[in-house]
Amino acid sequence: MASCRKRAVWSLDSAPLVSGPGDSRSDGLWMERLLRRAALVGEAGEIPVAAVVLNERGQAIGWGSNRRETDQQPLAHAELVALQQAARLRQDWRFNGCTLVVTLEPCPMCAGALVQARMGRVVFGAADPKRGALGGCLNLALDPSAHHHMLVTGGVLAERCSAQLEAWFRRRRRLRRGPSPGTPAAPAPAG
């Protein structure tokens, strides 16, 4: 198992937050920070999902948010962005003792990458029964074909994570449809 090298370690906010492995209180605190980050991402037009990779001491070593629209890159999911940043910082692709915290259950692509990266633990907020790959529509963490099995904790601040995503998609559908029937048109300019 590779140890995390001593380099710059940051938090999503200015105050450092350190948690131990499997610390549910810290899972909630990290999820709070990720929800704030996801809200900013949503305002910028991306699906509001944010993620952070924590080293063995519970310090943030990589964070990400969805960037598919911004970068026009289909692989720019929050989990992969955080994983790439953490791998660069650690100068290692193995994450056996690390934890990834994310606001939405990872999709098959991201869950597969987490298995390949040998992530020790994954914590997610909202479950995704249609596309989730850590218990939603399939479970790559326990699949017999997986060469690595990670611990998974789902449902951390699930209601808030789900509500944030649902509100964002409602707004997006409303904007795409335009004003609903019966909505008065804007007054014509005078003159």
PDB file of C-alpha atoms in Angstrom:
ATOM      1  CA  MET A   1       0.000   0.000   0.000  1.00  0.00           C
ATOM      2  CA  ALA A   2       1.374   3.370  -1.001  1.00  0.00           C
ATOM      3  CA  SER A   3       1.422   5.990   1.683  1.00  0.00           C
ATOM      4  CA  CYS A   4       0.365   9.535   0.992  1.00  0.00           C
ATOM      5  CA  ARG A   5       3.391  11.721   0.473  1.00  0.00           C
ATOM      6  CA  LYS A   6       3.682  14.953   2.405  1.00  0.00           C
ATOM      7  CA  ARG A   7       2.605  17.701   0.048  1.00  0.00           C
ATOM      8  CA  ALA A   8       0.025  20.429  -0.004  1.00  0.00           C
ATOM      9  CA  VAL A   9      -3.264  19.242   1.446  1.00  0.00           C
ATOM     10  CA  TRP A  10      -6.352  21.416   1.269  1.00  0.00           C
ATOM     11  CA  SER A  11      -9.985  21.493   2.237  1.00  0.00           C
ATOM     12  CA  LEU A  12     -12.940  22.688   0.195  1.00  0.00           C
ATOM     13  CA  ASP A  13     -13.287  25.565   2.639  1.00  0.00           C
ATOM     14  CA  SER A  14     -10.517  27.456   4.392  1.00  0.00           C
ATOM     15  CA  ALA A  15     -10.572  25.505   7.677  1.00  0.00           C
ATOM     16  CA  PRO A  16      -8.950  22.068   7.555  1.00  0.00           C
ATOM     17  CA  LEU A  17     -11.132  19.084   8.290  1.00  0.00           C
ATOM     18  CA  VAL A  18      -9.580  15.804   9.269  1.00  0.00           C
ATOM     19  CA  SER A  19     -11.521  12.602   9.733  1.00  0.00           C
ATOM     20  CA  GLY A  20     -10.685   9.030  10.532  1.00  0.00           C
ATOM     21  CA  PRO A  21     -11.679   6.109   8.325  1.00  0.00           C
ATOM     22  CA  GLY A  22     -15.372   5.350   8.674  1.00  0.00           C
ATOM     23  CA  ASP A  23     -16.062   8.419  10.827  1.00  0.00           C
ATOM     24  CA  SER A  24     -19.762   9.095  10.133  1.00  0.00           C
ATOM     25  CA  ARG A  25     -19.646  12.568  11.739  1.00  0.00           C
ATOM     26  CA  SER A  26     -16.827  13.608   9.405  1.00  0.00           C
ATOM     27  CA  ASP A  27     -18.593  11.965   6.453  1.00  0.00           C
ATOM     28  CA  GLY A  28     -21.482  14.339   7.108  1.00  0.00           C
ATOM     29  CA  LEU A  29     -19.208  17.362   7.457  1.00  0.00           C
ATOM     30  CA  TRP A  30     -17.460  16.575   4.168  1.00  0.00           C
ATOM     31  CA  MET A  31     -20.844  16.041   2.505  1.00  0.00           C
ATOM     32  CA  GLU A  32     -21.954  19.480   3.753  1.00  0.00           C
ATOM     33  CA  ARG A  33     -18.934  21.031   2.048  1.00  0.00           C
ATOM     34  CA  LEU A  34     -19.562  19.064  -1.124  1.00  0.00           C
ATOM     35  CA  LEU A  35     -23.192  20.207  -1.207  1.00  0.00           C
ATOM     36  CA  ARG A  36     -22.030  23.834  -1.093  1.00  0.00           C
ATOM     37  CA  ARG A  37     -19.562  23.164  -3.918  1.00  0.00           C
ATOM     38  CA  ALA A  38     -22.195  21.307  -5.947  1.00  0.00           C
ATOM     39  CA  ALA A  39     -24.576  24.273  -5.617  1.00  0.00           C
ATOM     40  CA  LEU A  40     -21.956  26.553  -7.212  1.00  0.00           C
ATOM     41  CA  VAL A  41     -21.353  24.031  -9.976  1.00  0.00           C
ATOM     42  CA  GLY A  42     -25.095  23.824 -10.638  1.00  0.00           C
ATOM     43  CA  GLU A  43     -25.333  27.596 -10.950  1.00  0.00           C
ATOM     44  CA  ALA A  44     -22.603  27.417 -13.603  1.00  0.00           C
ATOM     45  CA  GLY A  45     -24.705  24.991 -15.677  1.00  0.00           C
ATOM     46  CA  GLU A  46     -23.134  21.674 -14.699  1.00  0.00           C
ATOM     47  CA  ILE A  47     -25.045  18.853 -13.010  1.00  0.00           C
ATOM     48  CA  PRO A  48     -24.464  19.649  -9.313  1.00  0.00           C
ATOM     49  CA  VAL A  49     -22.207  16.788  -8.216  1.00  0.00           C
ATOM     50  CA  ALA A  50     -18.995  17.251  -6.219  1.00  0.00           C
ATOM     51  CA  ALA A  51     -16.414  14.802  -4.852  1.00  0.00           C
ATOM     52  CA  VAL A  52     -13.337  14.752  -2.643  1.00  0.00           C
ATOM     53  CA  VAL A  53     -10.599  12.145  -2.100  1.00  0.00           C
ATOM     54  CA  LEU A  54      -9.359  11.876   1.485  1.00  0.00           C
ATOM     55  CA  ASN A  55      -6.010  10.345   2.352  1.00  0.00           C
ATOM     56  CA  GLU A  56      -5.446   7.825   5.145  1.00  0.00           C
ATOM     57  CA  ARG A  57      -5.431  10.666   7.699  1.00  0.00           C
ATOM     58  CA  GLY A  58      -8.732  12.078   6.400  1.00  0.00           C
ATOM     59  CA  GLN A  59      -7.210  15.086   4.651  1.00  0.00           C
ATOM     60  CA  ALA A  60      -8.424  16.238   1.239  1.00  0.00           C
ATOM     61  CA  ILE A  61      -5.897  15.393  -1.474  1.00  0.00           C
ATOM     62  CA  GLY A  62      -8.103  15.806  -4.530  1.00  0.00           C
ATOM     63  CA  TRP A  63     -11.455  17.364  -5.218  1.00  0.00           C
ATOM     64  CA  GLY A  64     -13.625  17.653  -8.251  1.00  0.00           C
ATOM     65  CA  SER A  65     -16.990  18.602  -9.589  1.00  0.00           C
ATOM     66  CA  ASN A  66     -18.760  17.789 -12.827  1.00  0.00           C
ATOM     67  CA  ARG A  67     -17.053  19.560 -15.737  1.00  0.00           C
ATOM     68  CA  ARG A  68     -18.574  17.803 -18.744  1.00  0.00           C
ATOM     69  CA  GLU A  69     -20.216  20.919 -20.164  1.00  0.00           C
ATOM     70  CA  THR A  70     -17.373  23.263 -19.220  1.00  0.00           C
ATOM     71  CA  ASP A  71     -14.664  21.049 -20.726  1.00  0.00           C
ATOM     72  CA  GLN A  72     -16.862  19.355 -23.368  1.00  0.00           C
ATOM     73  CA  GLN A  73     -15.390  16.128 -22.010  1.00  0.00           C
ATOM     74  CA  PRO A  74     -17.581  13.048 -21.414  1.00  0.00           C
ATOM     75  CA  LEU A  75     -15.173  11.688 -18.784  1.00  0.00           C
ATOM     76  CA  ALA A  76     -15.228  14.835 -16.619  1.00  0.00           C
ATOM     77  CA  HIS A  77     -17.390  13.407 -13.824  1.00  0.00           C
ATOM     78  CA  ALA A  78     -16.696  14.760 -10.330  1.00  0.00           C
ATOM     79  CA  GLU A  79     -15.227  11.457  -9.100  1.00  0.00           C
ATOM     80  CA  LEU A  80     -12.759  11.175 -11.985  1.00  0.00           C
ATOM     81  CA  VAL A  81     -11.671  14.803 -11.692  1.00  0.00           C
ATOM     82  CA  ALA A  82     -10.990  14.303  -7.945  1.00  0.00           C
ATOM     83  CA  LEU A  83      -9.239  10.983  -8.563  1.00  0.00           C
ATOM     84  CA  GLN A  84      -6.945  12.469 -11.216  1.00  0.00           C
ATOM     85  CA  GLN A  85      -6.008  15.384  -8.990  1.00  0.00           C
ATOM     86  CA  ALA A  86      -5.282  13.069  -6.043  1.00  0.00           C
ATOM     87  CA  ALA A  87      -3.197  10.724  -8.216  1.00  0.00           C
ATOM     88  CA  ARG A  88      -1.079  13.651  -9.429  1.00  0.00           C
ATOM     89  CA  LEU A  89      -0.564  14.875  -5.853  1.00  0.00           C
ATOM     90  CA  ARG A  90       0.297  11.408  -4.508  1.00  0.00           C
ATOM     91  CA  GLN A  91       2.247  10.434  -7.599  1.00  0.00           C
ATOM     92  CA  ASP A  92       0.539   7.061  -7.279  1.00  0.00           C
ATOM     93  CA  TRP A  93      -2.621   5.520  -8.733  1.00  0.00           C
ATOM     94  CA  ARG A  94      -3.335   3.196  -5.780  1.00  0.00           C
ATOM     95  CA  PHE A  95      -5.743   4.471  -3.124  1.00  0.00           C
ATOM     96  CA  ASN A  96      -6.118   1.437  -0.824  1.00  0.00           C
ATOM     97  CA  GLY A  97      -6.361   3.405   2.430  1.00  0.00           C
ATOM     98  CA  CYS A  98      -8.176   6.426   1.009  1.00  0.00           C
ATOM     99  CA  THR A  99     -11.833   7.470   0.892  1.00  0.00           C
ATOM    100  CA  LEU A 100     -13.827   9.127  -1.879  1.00  0.00           C
ATOM    101  CA  VAL A 101     -16.846  11.176  -0.744  1.00  0.00           C
ATOM    102  CA  VAL A 102     -19.347  12.201  -3.446  1.00  0.00           C
ATOM    103  CA  THR A 103     -22.838  13.705  -3.460  1.00  0.00           C
ATOM    104  CA  LEU A 104     -24.309  11.154  -5.928  1.00  0.00           C
ATOM    105  CA  GLU A 105     -23.792   7.395  -6.182  1.00  0.00           C
ATOM    106  CA  PRO A 106     -21.097   6.777  -8.813  1.00  0.00           C
ATOM    107  CA  CYS A 107     -22.096   5.617 -12.294  1.00  0.00           C
ATOM    108  CA  PRO A 108     -20.594   2.428 -13.815  1.00  0.00           C
ATOM    109  CA  MET A 109     -17.714   4.392 -15.388  1.00  0.00           C
ATOM    110  CA  CYS A 110     -16.753   6.066 -12.112  1.00  0.00           C
ATOM    111  CA  ALA A 111     -17.322   2.971  -9.972  1.00  0.00           C
ATOM    112  CA  GLY A 112     -15.119   0.995 -12.370  1.00  0.00           C
ATOM    113  CA  ALA A 113     -12.395   3.623 -12.080  1.00  0.00           C
ATOM    114  CA  LEU A 114     -12.632   3.455  -8.279  1.00  0.00           C
ATOM    115  CA  VAL A 115     -12.211  -0.327  -8.393  1.00  0.00           C
ATOM    116  CA  GLN A 116      -9.219   0.072 -10.729  1.00  0.00           C
ATOM    117  CA  ALA A 117      -7.732   2.700  -8.399  1.00  0.00           C
ATOM    118  CA  ARG A 118      -8.216   0.310  -5.453  1.00  0.00           C
ATOM    119  CA  MET A 119     -10.129   2.962  -3.478  1.00  0.00           C
ATOM    120  CA  GLY A 120     -10.467   1.790   0.110  1.00  0.00           C
ATOM    121  CA  ARG A 121     -13.844   3.327   0.873  1.00  0.00           C
ATOM    122  CA  VAL A 122     -16.546   5.243  -0.972  1.00  0.00           C
ATOM    123  CA  VAL A 123     -19.146   7.448   0.722  1.00  0.00           C
ATOM    124  CA  PHE A 124     -22.055   8.824  -1.301  1.00  0.00           C
ATOM    125  CA  GLY A 125     -25.104  10.934  -0.614  1.00  0.00           C
ATOM    126  CA  ALA A 126     -27.981  10.381  -3.038  1.00  0.00           C
ATOM    127  CA  ALA A 127     -28.614   6.886  -4.367  1.00  0.00           C
ATOM    128  CA  ASP A 128     -29.085   6.527  -8.122  1.00  0.00           C
ATOM    129  CA  PRO A 129     -31.405   3.575  -8.779  1.00  0.00           C
ATOM    130  CA  LYS A 130     -31.247   4.076 -12.575  1.00  0.00           C
ATOM    131  CA  ARG A 131     -27.482   4.502 -13.116  1.00  0.00           C
ATOM    132  CA  GLY A 132     -25.798   3.902  -9.763  1.00  0.00           C
ATOM    133  CA  ALA A 133     -23.094   1.249  -9.772  1.00  0.00           C
ATOM    134  CA  LEU A 134     -22.474   0.834  -6.050  1.00  0.00           C
ATOM    135  CA  GLY A 135     -25.849  -0.656  -5.173  1.00  0.00           C
ATOM    136  CA  GLY A 136     -28.284   1.225  -7.429  1.00  0.00           C
ATOM    137  CA  CYS A 137     -28.751  -0.723 -10.652  1.00  0.00           C
ATOM    138  CA  LEU A 138     -25.623  -2.843 -10.074  1.00  0.00           C
ATOM    139  CA  ASN A 139     -22.863  -3.140  -7.490  1.00  0.00           C
ATOM    140  CA  LEU A 140     -19.324  -3.137  -8.830  1.00  0.00           C
ATOM    141  CA  ALA A 141     -17.927  -3.004  -5.288  1.00  0.00           C
ATOM    142  CA  LEU A 142     -19.081  -6.585  -4.690  1.00  0.00           C
ATOM    143  CA  ASP A 143     -19.076  -7.968  -8.208  1.00  0.00           C
ATOM    144  CA  PRO A 144     -17.189 -11.276  -8.453  1.00  0.00           C
ATOM    145  CA  SER A 145     -15.273  -9.956 -11.485  1.00  0.00           C
ATOM    146  CA  ALA A 146     -13.821  -7.070  -9.445  1.00  0.00           C
ATOM    147  CA  HIS A 147     -10.218  -7.667  -8.403  1.00  0.00           C
ATOM    148  CA  HIS A 148     -10.659  -5.167  -5.544  1.00  0.00           C
ATOM    149  CA  HIS A 149     -13.560  -4.768  -3.143  1.00  0.00           C
ATOM    150  CA  MET A 150     -14.137  -1.444  -1.424  1.00  0.00           C
ATOM    151  CA  LEU A 151     -16.238  -0.495   1.557  1.00  0.00           C
ATOM    152  CA  VAL A 152     -19.282   1.554   0.559  1.00  0.00           C
ATOM    153  CA  THR A 153     -21.383   3.839   2.747  1.00  0.00           C
ATOM    154  CA  GLY A 154     -24.437   5.265   0.998  1.00  0.00           C
ATOM    155  CA  GLY A 155     -27.129   7.668   2.087  1.00  0.00           C
ATOM    156  CA  VAL A 156     -25.047  10.310   3.897  1.00  0.00           C
ATOM    157  CA  LEU A 157     -27.272  13.419   3.855  1.00  0.00           C
ATOM    158  CA  ALA A 158     -29.217  11.588   1.143  1.00  0.00           C
ATOM    159  CA  GLU A 159     -32.356  13.749   1.335  1.00  0.00           C
ATOM    160  CA  ARG A 160     -30.403  16.982   0.897  1.00  0.00           C
ATOM    161  CA  CYS A 161     -28.254  15.545  -1.899  1.00  0.00           C
ATOM    162  CA  SER A 162     -31.330  14.225  -3.725  1.00  0.00           C
ATOM    163  CA  ALA A 163     -33.256  17.467  -3.222  1.00  0.00           C
ATOM    164  CA  GLN A 164     -30.391  19.497  -4.687  1.00  0.00           C
ATOM    165  CA  LEU A 165     -30.242  17.323  -7.802  1.00  0.00           C
ATOM    166  CA  GLU A 166     -34.037  17.200  -8.232  1.00  0.00           C
ATOM    167  CA  ALA A 167     -34.322  20.993  -7.936  1.00  0.00           C
ATOM    168  CA  TRP A 168     -31.551  21.493 -10.494  1.00  0.00           C
ATOM    169  CA  PHE A 169     -33.193  19.142 -13.031  1.00  0.00           C
ATOM    170  CA  ARG A 170     -36.618  20.767 -12.433  1.00  0.00           C
ATOM    171  CA  ARG A 171     -35.126  24.198 -13.183  1.00  0.00           C
ATOM    172  CA  ARG A 172     -33.382  22.867 -16.282  1.00  0.00           C
ATOM    173  CA  ARG A 173     -36.566  21.280 -17.656  1.00  0.00           C
ATOM    174  CA  ARG A 174     -38.511  24.481 -16.977  1.00  0.00           C
ATOM    175  CA  LEU A 175     -35.905  26.581 -18.804  1.00  0.00           C
ATOM    176  CA  ARG A 176     -35.862  24.227 -21.797  1.00  0.00           C
ATOM    177  CA  ARG A 177     -39.656  24.214 -22.092  1.00  0.00           C
ATOM    178  CA  GLY A 178     -40.017  27.957 -21.814  1.00  0.00           C
ATOM    179  CA  PRO A 179     -42.916  29.659 -20.055  1.00  0.00           C
ATOM    180  CA  SER A 180     -45.837  27.405 -19.220  1.00  0.00           C
ATOM    181  CA  PRO A 181     -49.209  27.972 -20.964  1.00  0.00           C
ATOM    182  CA  GLY A 182     -51.229  30.716 -19.367  1.00  0.00           C
ATOM    183  CA  THR A 183     -48.153  32.614 -18.237  1.00  0.00           C
ATOM    184  CA  PRO A 184     -48.579  36.238 -19.279  1.00  0.00           C
ATOM    185  CA  ALA A 185     -46.046  37.436 -21.821  1.00  0.00           C
ATOM    186  CA  ALA A 186     -43.667  40.193 -20.882  1.00  0.00           C
ATOM    187  CA  PRO A 187     -45.095  43.636 -21.705  1.00  0.00           C
ATOM    188  CA  ALA A 188     -43.934  45.184 -24.969  1.00  0.00           C
ATOM    189  CA  PRO A 189     -41.534  48.064 -24.603  1.00  0.00           C
ATOM    190  CA  ALA A 190     -43.216  51.458 -24.666  1.00  0.00           C
ATOM    191  CA  GLY A 191     -42.528  53.851 -27.471  1.00  0.00           C
TER     192      GLY A 191
END
